[in-house]
């Protein structure tokens, strides 16, 4: 008679290793469940979806005002409009299906990190038309990586500079999107 927990053809040592890995995975899953913040409830879930829906609508209206252009000659509002439409659709799905989900967390001190991210994003939007996208984007990425993401100074600097350079090449040089810019 064969052991039902043992995979066919497995050696006794392999079965013991598989059992140890499964026990370790179960232990880690239990630790993650204990460390997880408490669920905020279905009203918070729906409210978060409605906030995201409002942000999507605001973004779609604002990007439409910037001008969508055409696919062969995209305007500055085309990509933000496309992203806003995706946000609207996903938020609407979340409004309909979100009541039973367990994804929202109660507000805590760690929720302040989200507020810092939002404030820096608003700062980017305010500085963009004044001094172009290069410096505000560089500062935003650096702040997010270094203080919100807890990356090292070196990683934060290298990734920020590289990402802004990649954005410049992609959007300004290749796609020729008329972004406000310093250079």
PDB file of C-alpha atoms in Angstrom:
ATOM      1  CA  UNK A   1       0.000   0.000   0.000  1.00  0.00           C
ATOM      2  CA  UNK A   2       1.390   3.415  -0.966  1.00  0.00           C
ATOM      3  CA  UNK A   3       1.490   6.603   1.101  1.00  0.00           C
ATOM      4  CA  UNK A   4      -1.114   9.110  -0.270  1.00  0.00           C
ATOM      5  CA  UNK A   5       0.974  12.150   0.827  1.00  0.00           C
ATOM      6  CA  UNK A   6       3.981  10.890  -1.104  1.00  0.00           C
ATOM      7  CA  UNK A   7       4.179  11.923  -4.765  1.00  0.00           C
ATOM      8  CA  UNK A   8       4.532   8.960  -7.152  1.00  0.00           C
ATOM      9  CA  UNK A   9       8.140   8.044  -7.680  1.00  0.00           C
ATOM     10  CA  UNK A  10       9.420  10.271  -4.854  1.00  0.00           C
ATOM     11  CA  UNK A  11      12.194   9.089  -2.598  1.00  0.00           C
ATOM     12  CA  UNK A  12      11.606   9.102   1.166  1.00  0.00           C
ATOM     13  CA  UNK A  13      14.069  12.005   1.608  1.00  0.00           C
ATOM     14  CA  UNK A  14      12.273  14.107  -1.033  1.00  0.00           C
ATOM     15  CA  UNK A  15       8.928  13.528   0.659  1.00  0.00           C
ATOM     16  CA  UNK A  16      10.363  14.719   3.982  1.00  0.00           C
ATOM     17  CA  UNK A  17      11.750  17.880   2.327  1.00  0.00           C
ATOM     18  CA  UNK A  18       8.379  18.515   0.656  1.00  0.00           C
ATOM     19  CA  UNK A  19       6.608  18.146   4.007  1.00  0.00           C
ATOM     20  CA  UNK A  20       9.077  20.560   5.663  1.00  0.00           C
ATOM     21  CA  UNK A  21       8.533  23.120   2.893  1.00  0.00           C
ATOM     22  CA  UNK A  22       4.764  22.817   3.226  1.00  0.00           C
ATOM     23  CA  UNK A  23       4.959  23.264   7.006  1.00  0.00           C
ATOM     24  CA  UNK A  24       7.193  26.328   6.554  1.00  0.00           C
ATOM     25  CA  UNK A  25       4.798  27.791   3.972  1.00  0.00           C
ATOM     26  CA  UNK A  26       1.860  27.233   6.344  1.00  0.00           C
ATOM     27  CA  UNK A  27       3.760  28.866   9.213  1.00  0.00           C
ATOM     28  CA  UNK A  28       4.642  31.918   7.071  1.00  0.00           C
ATOM     29  CA  UNK A  29       1.045  32.224   5.878  1.00  0.00           C
ATOM     30  CA  UNK A  30      -0.166  32.194   9.495  1.00  0.00           C
ATOM     31  CA  UNK A  31       2.368  34.916  10.411  1.00  0.00           C
ATOM     32  CA  UNK A  32       1.224  37.067   7.500  1.00  0.00           C
ATOM     33  CA  UNK A  33      -2.401  36.708   8.573  1.00  0.00           C
ATOM     34  CA  UNK A  34      -1.493  37.814  12.121  1.00  0.00           C
ATOM     35  CA  UNK A  35       0.488  40.841  10.903  1.00  0.00           C
ATOM     36  CA  UNK A  36      -2.229  41.997   8.526  1.00  0.00           C
ATOM     37  CA  UNK A  37      -4.065  45.162   9.623  1.00  0.00           C
ATOM     38  CA  UNK A  38      -7.767  44.776  10.414  1.00  0.00           C
ATOM     39  CA  UNK A  39     -10.311  44.984   7.598  1.00  0.00           C
ATOM     40  CA  UNK A  40     -12.091  48.347   7.302  1.00  0.00           C
ATOM     41  CA  UNK A  41     -15.433  46.913   6.197  1.00  0.00           C
ATOM     42  CA  UNK A  42     -17.647  47.011   3.110  1.00  0.00           C
ATOM     43  CA  UNK A  43     -18.554  50.706   3.423  1.00  0.00           C
ATOM     44  CA  UNK A  44     -14.871  51.659   3.319  1.00  0.00           C
ATOM     45  CA  UNK A  45     -14.378  49.319   0.362  1.00  0.00           C
ATOM     46  CA  UNK A  46     -17.161  51.030  -1.595  1.00  0.00           C
ATOM     47  CA  UNK A  47     -16.004  54.510  -0.492  1.00  0.00           C
ATOM     48  CA  UNK A  48     -12.475  53.797  -1.716  1.00  0.00           C
ATOM     49  CA  UNK A  49     -13.868  52.660  -5.054  1.00  0.00           C
ATOM     50  CA  UNK A  50     -15.977  55.831  -5.332  1.00  0.00           C
ATOM     51  CA  UNK A  51     -12.944  58.016  -4.580  1.00  0.00           C
ATOM     52  CA  UNK A  52     -10.989  56.218  -7.283  1.00  0.00           C
ATOM     53  CA  UNK A  53     -13.939  56.658  -9.643  1.00  0.00           C
ATOM     54  CA  UNK A  54     -14.022  60.404  -8.922  1.00  0.00           C
ATOM     55  CA  UNK A  55     -10.278  60.658  -9.530  1.00  0.00           C
ATOM     56  CA  UNK A  56     -10.703  58.836 -12.838  1.00  0.00           C
ATOM     57  CA  UNK A  57     -13.512  61.147 -13.957  1.00  0.00           C
ATOM     58  CA  UNK A  58     -11.515  64.224 -12.886  1.00  0.00           C
ATOM     59  CA  UNK A  59      -8.496  62.919 -14.795  1.00  0.00           C
ATOM     60  CA  UNK A  60     -10.538  62.160 -17.909  1.00  0.00           C
ATOM     61  CA  UNK A  61     -12.087  65.630 -17.957  1.00  0.00           C
ATOM     62  CA  UNK A  62      -8.730  67.332 -17.322  1.00  0.00           C
ATOM     63  CA  UNK A  63      -6.882  65.321 -19.929  1.00  0.00           C
ATOM     64  CA  UNK A  64      -9.652  65.896 -22.456  1.00  0.00           C
ATOM     65  CA  UNK A  65      -9.193  69.628 -21.892  1.00  0.00           C
ATOM     66  CA  UNK A  66      -5.481  69.252 -22.685  1.00  0.00           C
ATOM     67  CA  UNK A  67      -6.357  67.839 -26.093  1.00  0.00           C
ATOM     68  CA  UNK A  68      -6.385  64.229 -27.184  1.00  0.00           C
ATOM     69  CA  UNK A  69      -5.014  64.708 -30.684  1.00  0.00           C
ATOM     70  CA  UNK A  70      -5.094  61.686 -32.948  1.00  0.00           C
ATOM     71  CA  UNK A  71      -3.395  58.316 -32.785  1.00  0.00           C
ATOM     72  CA  UNK A  72      -0.889  59.396 -35.438  1.00  0.00           C
ATOM     73  CA  UNK A  73      -0.287  62.709 -33.642  1.00  0.00           C
ATOM     74  CA  UNK A  74      -1.239  62.240 -29.994  1.00  0.00           C
ATOM     75  CA  UNK A  75      -2.016  65.300 -27.930  1.00  0.00           C
ATOM     76  CA  UNK A  76      -0.744  65.839 -24.377  1.00  0.00           C
ATOM     77  CA  UNK A  77      -3.996  64.518 -22.939  1.00  0.00           C
ATOM     78  CA  UNK A  78      -4.218  61.226 -24.831  1.00  0.00           C
ATOM     79  CA  UNK A  79      -2.279  58.954 -22.456  1.00  0.00           C
ATOM     80  CA  UNK A  80      -3.704  60.498 -19.270  1.00  0.00           C
ATOM     81  CA  UNK A  81      -7.165  60.131 -20.807  1.00  0.00           C
ATOM     82  CA  UNK A  82      -6.555  56.459 -21.603  1.00  0.00           C
ATOM     83  CA  UNK A  83      -5.297  55.814 -18.070  1.00  0.00           C
ATOM     84  CA  UNK A  84      -8.259  57.713 -16.607  1.00  0.00           C
ATOM     85  CA  UNK A  85     -10.682  55.577 -18.593  1.00  0.00           C
ATOM     86  CA  UNK A  86      -9.013  52.438 -17.238  1.00  0.00           C
ATOM     87  CA  UNK A  87      -9.314  53.850 -13.694  1.00  0.00           C
ATOM     88  CA  UNK A  88     -12.999  54.629 -14.278  1.00  0.00           C
ATOM     89  CA  UNK A  89     -13.762  51.136 -15.578  1.00  0.00           C
ATOM     90  CA  UNK A  90     -11.863  49.343 -12.801  1.00  0.00           C
ATOM     91  CA  UNK A  91     -13.396  51.578 -10.135  1.00  0.00           C
ATOM     92  CA  UNK A  92     -16.891  50.938 -11.471  1.00  0.00           C
ATOM     93  CA  UNK A  93     -16.225  47.193 -11.333  1.00  0.00           C
ATOM     94  CA  UNK A  94     -14.971  47.606  -7.765  1.00  0.00           C
ATOM     95  CA  UNK A  95     -18.072  49.577  -6.784  1.00  0.00           C
ATOM     96  CA  UNK A  96     -20.250  46.739  -8.056  1.00  0.00           C
ATOM     97  CA  UNK A  97     -18.206  43.804  -6.741  1.00  0.00           C
ATOM     98  CA  UNK A  98     -16.300  45.336  -3.819  1.00  0.00           C
ATOM     99  CA  UNK A  99     -18.828  44.829  -1.055  1.00  0.00           C
ATOM    100  CA  UNK A 100     -17.635  41.320  -0.323  1.00  0.00           C
ATOM    101  CA  UNK A 101     -13.905  41.919  -0.717  1.00  0.00           C
ATOM    102  CA  UNK A 102     -11.509  42.122   2.216  1.00  0.00           C
ATOM    103  CA  UNK A 103      -8.863  44.403   0.677  1.00  0.00           C
ATOM    104  CA  UNK A 104      -9.336  47.690   2.531  1.00  0.00           C
ATOM    105  CA  UNK A 105      -7.433  48.329   5.703  1.00  0.00           C
ATOM    106  CA  UNK A 106      -8.367  50.613   8.588  1.00  0.00           C
ATOM    107  CA  UNK A 107      -6.588  53.939   8.677  1.00  0.00           C
ATOM    108  CA  UNK A 108      -3.409  53.841  10.695  1.00  0.00           C
ATOM    109  CA  UNK A 109      -0.082  55.642  10.893  1.00  0.00           C
ATOM    110  CA  UNK A 110       1.053  53.811   7.778  1.00  0.00           C
ATOM    111  CA  UNK A 111      -1.862  55.430   5.931  1.00  0.00           C
ATOM    112  CA  UNK A 112       0.045  58.719   6.203  1.00  0.00           C
ATOM    113  CA  UNK A 113       2.504  57.395   3.638  1.00  0.00           C
ATOM    114  CA  UNK A 114      -0.321  57.406   1.098  1.00  0.00           C
ATOM    115  CA  UNK A 115      -1.092  61.027   2.006  1.00  0.00           C
ATOM    116  CA  UNK A 116       2.565  61.972   1.509  1.00  0.00           C
ATOM    117  CA  UNK A 117       2.496  60.291  -1.893  1.00  0.00           C
ATOM    118  CA  UNK A 118      -0.631  62.215  -2.852  1.00  0.00           C
ATOM    119  CA  UNK A 119       0.793  65.576  -1.698  1.00  0.00           C
ATOM    120  CA  UNK A 120       3.991  65.048  -3.685  1.00  0.00           C
ATOM    121  CA  UNK A 121       1.928  64.108  -6.727  1.00  0.00           C
ATOM    122  CA  UNK A 122      -0.064  67.330  -6.413  1.00  0.00           C
ATOM    123  CA  UNK A 123       3.268  69.184  -6.116  1.00  0.00           C
ATOM    124  CA  UNK A 124       4.384  67.573  -9.380  1.00  0.00           C
ATOM    125  CA  UNK A 125       1.184  68.704 -11.088  1.00  0.00           C
ATOM    126  CA  UNK A 126       1.638  72.257  -9.776  1.00  0.00           C
ATOM    127  CA  UNK A 127       5.299  72.540 -10.796  1.00  0.00           C
ATOM    128  CA  UNK A 128       4.964  70.822 -14.178  1.00  0.00           C
ATOM    129  CA  UNK A 129       3.685  73.835 -16.164  1.00  0.00           C
ATOM    130  CA  UNK A 130       6.080  76.208 -14.378  1.00  0.00           C
ATOM    131  CA  UNK A 131       9.463  74.503 -14.732  1.00  0.00           C
ATOM    132  CA  UNK A 132       8.801  71.539 -17.013  1.00  0.00           C
ATOM    133  CA  UNK A 133       8.561  67.854 -16.215  1.00  0.00           C
ATOM    134  CA  UNK A 134      12.228  66.987 -15.683  1.00  0.00           C
ATOM    135  CA  UNK A 135      12.994  68.458 -12.246  1.00  0.00           C
ATOM    136  CA  UNK A 136       9.600  67.767 -10.602  1.00  0.00           C
ATOM    137  CA  UNK A 137       9.593  64.195 -11.940  1.00  0.00           C
ATOM    138  CA  UNK A 138      13.127  63.648 -10.687  1.00  0.00           C
ATOM    139  CA  UNK A 139      12.212  64.981  -7.240  1.00  0.00           C
ATOM    140  CA  UNK A 140       8.994  62.957  -7.092  1.00  0.00           C
ATOM    141  CA  UNK A 141      10.693  59.704  -8.004  1.00  0.00           C
ATOM    142  CA  UNK A 142      13.538  60.349  -5.586  1.00  0.00           C
ATOM    143  CA  UNK A 143      11.159  61.130  -2.690  1.00  0.00           C
ATOM    144  CA  UNK A 144       9.029  58.081  -3.408  1.00  0.00           C
ATOM    145  CA  UNK A 145      12.001  55.760  -3.718  1.00  0.00           C
ATOM    146  CA  UNK A 146      14.090  57.083  -0.826  1.00  0.00           C
ATOM    147  CA  UNK A 147      11.492  57.912   1.830  1.00  0.00           C
ATOM    148  CA  UNK A 148       8.370  56.028   0.877  1.00  0.00           C
ATOM    149  CA  UNK A 149      10.074  52.967  -0.595  1.00  0.00           C
ATOM    150  CA  UNK A 150      13.061  52.984   1.833  1.00  0.00           C
ATOM    151  CA  UNK A 151      15.516  52.399  -1.015  1.00  0.00           C
ATOM    152  CA  UNK A 152      19.200  53.236  -0.593  1.00  0.00           C
ATOM    153  CA  UNK A 153      20.526  56.639  -1.585  1.00  0.00           C
ATOM    154  CA  UNK A 154      22.390  55.137  -4.531  1.00  0.00           C
ATOM    155  CA  UNK A 155      19.401  53.197  -5.845  1.00  0.00           C
ATOM    156  CA  UNK A 156      17.123  56.185  -5.419  1.00  0.00           C
ATOM    157  CA  UNK A 157      19.450  58.482  -7.360  1.00  0.00           C
ATOM    158  CA  UNK A 158      20.235  55.999 -10.146  1.00  0.00           C
ATOM    159  CA  UNK A 159      16.631  54.882 -10.679  1.00  0.00           C
ATOM    160  CA  UNK A 160      15.260  58.443 -10.540  1.00  0.00           C
ATOM    161  CA  UNK A 161      17.734  59.794 -13.080  1.00  0.00           C
ATOM    162  CA  UNK A 162      17.356  56.726 -15.313  1.00  0.00           C
ATOM    163  CA  UNK A 163      13.560  56.825 -15.240  1.00  0.00           C
ATOM    164  CA  UNK A 164      13.371  60.532 -16.061  1.00  0.00           C
ATOM    165  CA  UNK A 165      15.864  60.034 -18.887  1.00  0.00           C
ATOM    166  CA  UNK A 166      13.769  57.133 -20.197  1.00  0.00           C
ATOM    167  CA  UNK A 167      10.600  59.260 -19.987  1.00  0.00           C
ATOM    168  CA  UNK A 168      12.378  62.037 -21.887  1.00  0.00           C
ATOM    169  CA  UNK A 169      13.522  59.692 -24.641  1.00  0.00           C
ATOM    170  CA  UNK A 170      10.148  57.946 -24.911  1.00  0.00           C
ATOM    171  CA  UNK A 171       7.725  60.841 -24.679  1.00  0.00           C
ATOM    172  CA  UNK A 172       9.732  63.811 -25.973  1.00  0.00           C
ATOM    173  CA  UNK A 173      12.095  62.293 -28.550  1.00  0.00           C
ATOM    174  CA  UNK A 174      10.275  59.211 -29.843  1.00  0.00           C
ATOM    175  CA  UNK A 175       6.577  60.034 -29.414  1.00  0.00           C
ATOM    176  CA  UNK A 176       7.152  63.815 -29.740  1.00  0.00           C
ATOM    177  CA  UNK A 177       4.490  64.602 -27.158  1.00  0.00           C
ATOM    178  CA  UNK A 178       4.565  68.319 -26.388  1.00  0.00           C
ATOM    179  CA  UNK A 179       5.223  68.122 -22.639  1.00  0.00           C
ATOM    180  CA  UNK A 180       6.233  71.235 -20.716  1.00  0.00           C
ATOM    181  CA  UNK A 181       9.972  70.850 -20.306  1.00  0.00           C
ATOM    182  CA  UNK A 182      13.081  72.572 -19.124  1.00  0.00           C
ATOM    183  CA  UNK A 183      15.410  71.333 -21.867  1.00  0.00           C
TER     184      UNK A 183
END
